[in-house]
CSV table of C-alpha atoms in Angstrom, one decimal:
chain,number,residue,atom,x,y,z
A,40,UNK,CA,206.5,39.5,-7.0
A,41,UNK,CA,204.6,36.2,-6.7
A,42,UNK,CA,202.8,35.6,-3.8
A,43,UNK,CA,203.9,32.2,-2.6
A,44,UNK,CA,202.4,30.3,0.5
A,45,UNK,CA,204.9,28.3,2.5
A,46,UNK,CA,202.6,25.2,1.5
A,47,UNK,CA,203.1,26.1,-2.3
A,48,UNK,CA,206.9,26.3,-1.7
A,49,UNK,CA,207.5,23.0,0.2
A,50,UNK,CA,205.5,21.1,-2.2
A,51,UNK,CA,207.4,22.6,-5.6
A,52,UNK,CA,210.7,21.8,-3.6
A,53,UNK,CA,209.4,18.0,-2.9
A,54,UNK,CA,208.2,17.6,-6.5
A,55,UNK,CA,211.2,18.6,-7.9
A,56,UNK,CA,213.6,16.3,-5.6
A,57,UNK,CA,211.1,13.6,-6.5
A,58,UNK,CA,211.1,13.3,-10.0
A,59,UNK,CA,213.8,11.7,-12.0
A,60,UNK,CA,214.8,14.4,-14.6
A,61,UNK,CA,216.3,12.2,-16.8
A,62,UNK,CA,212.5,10.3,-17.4
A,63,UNK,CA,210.3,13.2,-16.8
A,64,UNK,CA,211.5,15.8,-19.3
A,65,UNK,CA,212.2,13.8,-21.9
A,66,UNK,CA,208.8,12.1,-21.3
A,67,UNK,CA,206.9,16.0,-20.9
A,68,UNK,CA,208.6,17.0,-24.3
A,69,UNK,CA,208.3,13.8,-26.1
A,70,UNK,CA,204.0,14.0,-25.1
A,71,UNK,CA,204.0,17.8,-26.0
A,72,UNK,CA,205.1,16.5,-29.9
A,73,UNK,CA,202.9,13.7,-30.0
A,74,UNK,CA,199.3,15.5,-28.4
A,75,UNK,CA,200.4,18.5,-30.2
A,76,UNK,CA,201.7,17.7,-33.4
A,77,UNK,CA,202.1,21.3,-34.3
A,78,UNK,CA,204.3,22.1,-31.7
A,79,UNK,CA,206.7,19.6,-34.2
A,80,UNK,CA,207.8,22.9,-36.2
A,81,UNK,CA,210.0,24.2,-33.4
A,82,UNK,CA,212.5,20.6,-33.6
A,83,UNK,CA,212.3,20.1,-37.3
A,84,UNK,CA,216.5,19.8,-37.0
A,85,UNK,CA,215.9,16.8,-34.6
A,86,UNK,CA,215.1,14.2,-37.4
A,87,UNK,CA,212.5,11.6,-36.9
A,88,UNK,CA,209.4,12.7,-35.5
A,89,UNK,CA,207.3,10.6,-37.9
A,90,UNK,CA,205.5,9.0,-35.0
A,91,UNK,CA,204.8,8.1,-31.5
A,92,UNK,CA,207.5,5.6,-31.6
A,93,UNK,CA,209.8,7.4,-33.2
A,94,UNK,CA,209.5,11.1,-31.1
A,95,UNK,CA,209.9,8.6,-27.8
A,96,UNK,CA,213.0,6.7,-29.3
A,97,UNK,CA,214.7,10.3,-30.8
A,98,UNK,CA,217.7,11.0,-28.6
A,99,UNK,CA,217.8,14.9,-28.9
A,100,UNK,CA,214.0,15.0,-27.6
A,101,UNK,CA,215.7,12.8,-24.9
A,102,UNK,CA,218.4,15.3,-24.8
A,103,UNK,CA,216.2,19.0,-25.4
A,104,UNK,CA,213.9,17.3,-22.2
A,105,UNK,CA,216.7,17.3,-20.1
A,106,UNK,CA,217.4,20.8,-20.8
A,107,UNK,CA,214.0,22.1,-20.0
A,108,UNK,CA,214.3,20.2,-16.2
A,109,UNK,CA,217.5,22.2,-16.0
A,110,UNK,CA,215.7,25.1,-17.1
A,111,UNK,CA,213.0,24.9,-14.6
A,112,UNK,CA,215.3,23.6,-11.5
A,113,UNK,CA,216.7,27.3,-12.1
A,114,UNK,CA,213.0,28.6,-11.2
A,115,UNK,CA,212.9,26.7,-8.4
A,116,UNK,CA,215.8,27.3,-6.6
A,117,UNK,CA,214.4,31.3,-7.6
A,118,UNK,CA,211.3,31.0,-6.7
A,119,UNK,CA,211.2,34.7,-5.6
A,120,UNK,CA,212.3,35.9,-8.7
A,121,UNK,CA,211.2,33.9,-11.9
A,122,UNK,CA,210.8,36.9,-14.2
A,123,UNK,CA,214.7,37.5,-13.9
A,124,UNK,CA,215.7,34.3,-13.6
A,125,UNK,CA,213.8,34.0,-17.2
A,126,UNK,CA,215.1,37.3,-18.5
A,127,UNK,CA,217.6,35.5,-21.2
A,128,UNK,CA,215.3,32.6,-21.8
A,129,UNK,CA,212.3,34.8,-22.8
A,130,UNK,CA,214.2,36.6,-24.7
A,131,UNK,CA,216.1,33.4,-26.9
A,132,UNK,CA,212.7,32.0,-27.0
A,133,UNK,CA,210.8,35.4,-29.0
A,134,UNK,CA,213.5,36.8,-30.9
A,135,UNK,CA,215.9,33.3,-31.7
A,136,UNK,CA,213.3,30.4,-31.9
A,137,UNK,CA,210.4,32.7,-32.3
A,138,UNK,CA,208.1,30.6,-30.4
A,139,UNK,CA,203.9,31.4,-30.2
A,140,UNK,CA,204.3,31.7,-26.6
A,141,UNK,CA,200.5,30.1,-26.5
A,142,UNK,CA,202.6,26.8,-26.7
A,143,UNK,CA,204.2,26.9,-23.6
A,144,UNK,CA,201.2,25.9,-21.5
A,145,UNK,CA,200.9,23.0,-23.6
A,146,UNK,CA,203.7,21.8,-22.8
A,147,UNK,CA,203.1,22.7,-19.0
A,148,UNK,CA,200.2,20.8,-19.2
A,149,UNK,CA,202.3,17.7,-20.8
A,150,UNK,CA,204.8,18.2,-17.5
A,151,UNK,CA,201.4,17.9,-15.1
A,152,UNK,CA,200.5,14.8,-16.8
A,153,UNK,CA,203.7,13.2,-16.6
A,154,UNK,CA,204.1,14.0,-13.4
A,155,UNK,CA,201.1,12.7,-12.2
A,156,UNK,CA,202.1,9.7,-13.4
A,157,UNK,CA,204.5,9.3,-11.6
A,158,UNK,CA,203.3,10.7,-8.1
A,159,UNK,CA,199.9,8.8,-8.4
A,160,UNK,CA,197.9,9.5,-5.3
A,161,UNK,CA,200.4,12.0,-4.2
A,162,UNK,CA,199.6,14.4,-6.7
A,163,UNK,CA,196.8,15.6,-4.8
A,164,UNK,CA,194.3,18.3,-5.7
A,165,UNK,CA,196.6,20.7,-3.5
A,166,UNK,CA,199.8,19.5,-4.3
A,167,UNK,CA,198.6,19.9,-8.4
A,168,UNK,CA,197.0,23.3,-7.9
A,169,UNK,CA,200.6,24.2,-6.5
A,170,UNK,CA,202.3,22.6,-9.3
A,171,UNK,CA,199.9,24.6,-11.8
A,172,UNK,CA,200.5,28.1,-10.4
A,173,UNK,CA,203.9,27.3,-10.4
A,174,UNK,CA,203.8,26.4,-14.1
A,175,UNK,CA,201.2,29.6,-14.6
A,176,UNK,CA,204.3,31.5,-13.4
A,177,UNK,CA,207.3,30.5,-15.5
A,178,UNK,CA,205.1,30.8,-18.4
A,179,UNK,CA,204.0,34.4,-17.6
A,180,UNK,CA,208.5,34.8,-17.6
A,181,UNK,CA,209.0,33.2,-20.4
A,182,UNK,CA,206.4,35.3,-22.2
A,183,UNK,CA,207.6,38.7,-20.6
A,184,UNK,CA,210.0,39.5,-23.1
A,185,UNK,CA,208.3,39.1,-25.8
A,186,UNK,CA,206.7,42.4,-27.9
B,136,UNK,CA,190.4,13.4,-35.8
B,137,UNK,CA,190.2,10.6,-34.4
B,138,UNK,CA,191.1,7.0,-36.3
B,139,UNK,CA,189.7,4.1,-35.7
B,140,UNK,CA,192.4,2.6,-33.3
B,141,UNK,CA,192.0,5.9,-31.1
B,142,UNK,CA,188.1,5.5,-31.0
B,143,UNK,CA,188.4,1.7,-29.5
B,144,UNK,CA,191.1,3.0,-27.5
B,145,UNK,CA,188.9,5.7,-26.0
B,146,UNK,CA,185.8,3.3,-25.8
B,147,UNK,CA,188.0,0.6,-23.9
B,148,UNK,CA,188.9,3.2,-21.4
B,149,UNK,CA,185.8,4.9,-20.6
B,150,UNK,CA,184.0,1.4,-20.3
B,151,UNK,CA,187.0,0.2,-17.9
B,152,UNK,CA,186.4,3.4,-15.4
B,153,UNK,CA,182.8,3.0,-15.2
B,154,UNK,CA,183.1,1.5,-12.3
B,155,UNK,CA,184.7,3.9,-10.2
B,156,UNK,CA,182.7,6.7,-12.2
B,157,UNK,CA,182.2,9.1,-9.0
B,158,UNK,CA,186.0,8.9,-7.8
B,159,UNK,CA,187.5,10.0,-11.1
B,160,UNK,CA,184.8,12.5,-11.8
B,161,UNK,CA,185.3,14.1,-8.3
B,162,UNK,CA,188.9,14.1,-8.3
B,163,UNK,CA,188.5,15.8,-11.8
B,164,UNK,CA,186.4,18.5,-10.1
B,165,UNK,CA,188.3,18.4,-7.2
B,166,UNK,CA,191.5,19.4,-9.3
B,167,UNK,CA,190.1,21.7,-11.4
B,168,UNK,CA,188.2,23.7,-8.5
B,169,UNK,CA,191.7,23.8,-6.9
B,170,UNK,CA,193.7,24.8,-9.9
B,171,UNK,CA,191.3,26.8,-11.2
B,172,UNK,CA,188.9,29.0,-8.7
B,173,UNK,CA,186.6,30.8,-10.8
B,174,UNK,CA,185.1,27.4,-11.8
B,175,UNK,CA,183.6,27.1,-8.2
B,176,UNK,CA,181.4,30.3,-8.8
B,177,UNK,CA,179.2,27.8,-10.9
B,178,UNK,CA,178.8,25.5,-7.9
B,179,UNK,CA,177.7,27.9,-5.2
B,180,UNK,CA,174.5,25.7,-4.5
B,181,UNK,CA,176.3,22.4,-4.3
B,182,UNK,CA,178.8,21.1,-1.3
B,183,UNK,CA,181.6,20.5,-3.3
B,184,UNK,CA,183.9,19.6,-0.4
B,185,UNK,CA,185.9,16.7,-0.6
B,186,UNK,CA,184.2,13.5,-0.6
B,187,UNK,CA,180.7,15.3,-0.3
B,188,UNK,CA,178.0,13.3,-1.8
B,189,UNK,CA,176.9,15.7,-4.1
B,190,UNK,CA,180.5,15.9,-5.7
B,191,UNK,CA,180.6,12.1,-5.8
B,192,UNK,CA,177.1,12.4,-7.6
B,193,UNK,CA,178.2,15.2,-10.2
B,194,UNK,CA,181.7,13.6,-10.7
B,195,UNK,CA,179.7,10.4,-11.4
B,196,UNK,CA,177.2,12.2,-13.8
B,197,UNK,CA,180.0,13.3,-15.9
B,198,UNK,CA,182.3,10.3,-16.1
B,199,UNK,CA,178.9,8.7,-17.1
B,200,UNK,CA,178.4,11.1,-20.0
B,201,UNK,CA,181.7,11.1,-20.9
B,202,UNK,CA,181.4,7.4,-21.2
B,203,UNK,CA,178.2,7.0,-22.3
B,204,UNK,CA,179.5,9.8,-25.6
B,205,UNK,CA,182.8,7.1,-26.4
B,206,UNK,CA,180.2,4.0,-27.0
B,207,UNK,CA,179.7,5.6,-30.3
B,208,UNK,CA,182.0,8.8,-31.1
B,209,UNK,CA,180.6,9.5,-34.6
B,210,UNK,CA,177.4,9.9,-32.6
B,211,UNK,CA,178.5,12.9,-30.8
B,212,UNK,CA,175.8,15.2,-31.1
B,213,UNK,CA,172.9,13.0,-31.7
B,214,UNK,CA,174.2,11.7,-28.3
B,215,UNK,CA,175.0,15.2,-26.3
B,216,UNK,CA,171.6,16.6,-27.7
B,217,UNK,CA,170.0,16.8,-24.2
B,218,UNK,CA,173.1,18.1,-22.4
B,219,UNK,CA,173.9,20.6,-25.3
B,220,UNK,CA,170.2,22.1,-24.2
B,221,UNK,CA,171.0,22.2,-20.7
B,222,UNK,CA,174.5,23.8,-20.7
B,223,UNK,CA,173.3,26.3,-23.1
B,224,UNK,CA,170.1,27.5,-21.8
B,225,UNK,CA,170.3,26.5,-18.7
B,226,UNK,CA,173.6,26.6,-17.1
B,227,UNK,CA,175.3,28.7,-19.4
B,228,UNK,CA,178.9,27.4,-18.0
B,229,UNK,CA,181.5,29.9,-20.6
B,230,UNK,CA,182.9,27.5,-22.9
B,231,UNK,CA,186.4,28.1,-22.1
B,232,UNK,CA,186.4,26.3,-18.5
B,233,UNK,CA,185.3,23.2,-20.3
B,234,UNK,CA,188.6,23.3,-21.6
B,235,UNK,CA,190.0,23.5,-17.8
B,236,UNK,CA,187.7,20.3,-17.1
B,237,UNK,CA,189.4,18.3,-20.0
B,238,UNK,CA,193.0,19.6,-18.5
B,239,UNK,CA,192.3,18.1,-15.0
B,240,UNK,CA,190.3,15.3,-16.2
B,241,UNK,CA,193.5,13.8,-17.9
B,242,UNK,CA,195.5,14.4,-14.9
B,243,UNK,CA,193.4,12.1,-13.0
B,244,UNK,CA,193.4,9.6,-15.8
B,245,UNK,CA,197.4,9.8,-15.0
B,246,UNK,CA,196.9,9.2,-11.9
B,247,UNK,CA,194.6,6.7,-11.6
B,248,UNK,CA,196.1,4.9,-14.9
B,249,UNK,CA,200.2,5.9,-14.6
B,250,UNK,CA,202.0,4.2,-16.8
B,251,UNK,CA,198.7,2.7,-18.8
B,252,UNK,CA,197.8,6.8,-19.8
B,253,UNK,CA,200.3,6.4,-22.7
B,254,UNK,CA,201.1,9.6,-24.6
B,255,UNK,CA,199.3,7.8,-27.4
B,256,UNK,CA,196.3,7.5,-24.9
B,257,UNK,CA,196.5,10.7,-23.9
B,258,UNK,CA,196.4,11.8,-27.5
B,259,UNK,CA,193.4,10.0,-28.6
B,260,UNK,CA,192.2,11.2,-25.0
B,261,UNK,CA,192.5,15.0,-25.5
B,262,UNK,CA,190.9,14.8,-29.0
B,263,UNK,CA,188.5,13.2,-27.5
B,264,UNK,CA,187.6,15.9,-24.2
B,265,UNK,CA,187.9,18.5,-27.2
B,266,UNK,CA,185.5,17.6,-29.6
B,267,UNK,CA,182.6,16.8,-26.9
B,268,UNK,CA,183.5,20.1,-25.5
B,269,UNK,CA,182.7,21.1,-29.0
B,270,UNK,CA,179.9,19.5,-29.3
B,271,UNK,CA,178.7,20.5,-25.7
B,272,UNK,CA,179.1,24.1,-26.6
B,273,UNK,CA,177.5,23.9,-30.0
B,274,UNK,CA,173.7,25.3,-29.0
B,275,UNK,CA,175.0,28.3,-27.5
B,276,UNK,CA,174.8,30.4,-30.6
């Protein structure tokens, strides 16, 4: 059970009802291929990843980034129980698309950039450190299945 | 490794936030002693409260080198040869938290730059916080 202060749950609630999901996962994932090139060998069915341009323009990036904010909106309407709530997902992500679960954080760290971005001066220290732990946590689910 | 286009890139950023050296560099701090709490156990002589003058100081110092390193990149080492010295011998800082600085160093790029940090920005810009963490850690053995 994760310990969660009532500061660290209002401010994942009011990050999540500020971003639009529609531009921040697709911008998180499409950032993820681009600073992490090798992170490419997960989508090679999504066609043109040849470069910058091309990841940003590719509609099933678009599409898969909208997934993962689906995804996470599941954590955060669970925040007292992640690890079930990623149960399934761990589990398609080791044995299915046999992920290094090392990758996740990357793109974590993608999804704290973007939404930094977008926040600007609201993304305080605080409100970030919140936002990392909460990150820290769906990563530690996603990775619990895996042996 | 780092073209050509990424190295101006870099070197046009840097020179832009020079200016406002201490503010990024303490928000960088600020974030990563936040996010990251073990990083404060090698600050236990400094006031590193918000605003305090001797995080606006040690941001500054840092943005400075960080700057001062992207006027010539291919440079690197001839460069960071002082500071190599002093993180090794001196403050022994582990290596892996300067991989925690680069993190929340390129969250305050976002959000002082927004929609300027680019993901091909942030590329260059994470290739770049690597390698002189490289370079940084290089004396240590």
């Amino acid at each position: 059970m994760v310990a969660w202060t009532d500061f660290e749950r209002v401010t994942i609630k009011d990050i999540f009802s500020k971003i639009d999901y529609e531009v921040v996962g697709p911008a998180a994932i499409s950032r993820c291929l681009i600073v992490y090139p090798w992170t490419q060998r997960y989508f090679a069915g999504f066609g043109n990843l040849y470069n910058a341009a091309a990841i940003k323009s590719n509609p099933k990036v678009a599409a898969h980034g909208k997934v993962i904010m689906e995804g996470l909106e599941k954590a955060v309407k669970n925040m007292d129980n992640i690890k079930a709530t990623f149960t399934e997902l761990s589990t398609l992500h080791s044995e299915k698309l046999q992920v290094d679960p090392d990758n996740f954080m990357l793109l974590g760290d993608c999804l704290a950039i973007v939404v930094a971005a977008q926040l600007g001066k609201d993304f305080t220290p605080e409100v970030h450190a919140a936002f990392q732990k909460f990150l820290a946590v769906v990563v530690s689910s996603l990775r619990r299945q895996y042996y | 490794m780092l073209s050509k286009r990424e190295k101006d890139l870099i070197k046009e950023i840097w020179e832009r936030l020079t200016p406002v050296a201490a503010e990024i560099g303490a928000d960088a701090l600020l974030r990563m002693f936040a996010s990251y709490p073990g990083t404060k156990t090698y600050f236990s002589h400094l006031d590193i409260s918000p605003n305090s003058s001797h995080l606006l100081a040690h941001g500054k110092k840092i943005v400075l080198a960080i700057a001062e390193g992207a006027q010539d990149i291919s440079q690197l080492t001839v460069t960071l040869a002082p500071l190599q010295t002093l993180h090794a011998y001196q403050l022994r800082i582990d290596p892996r938290n300067f991989k925690l600085l680069s993190h929340t160093m390129l969250v305050s790029l976002a959000c002082y730059l927004g929609d300027e940090f680019t993901p091909v920005a942030h590329a260059a810009m994470d290739k770049y916080l690597s390698a002189f963490a490289a370079v940084l850690a290089e004396k240590y053995r």
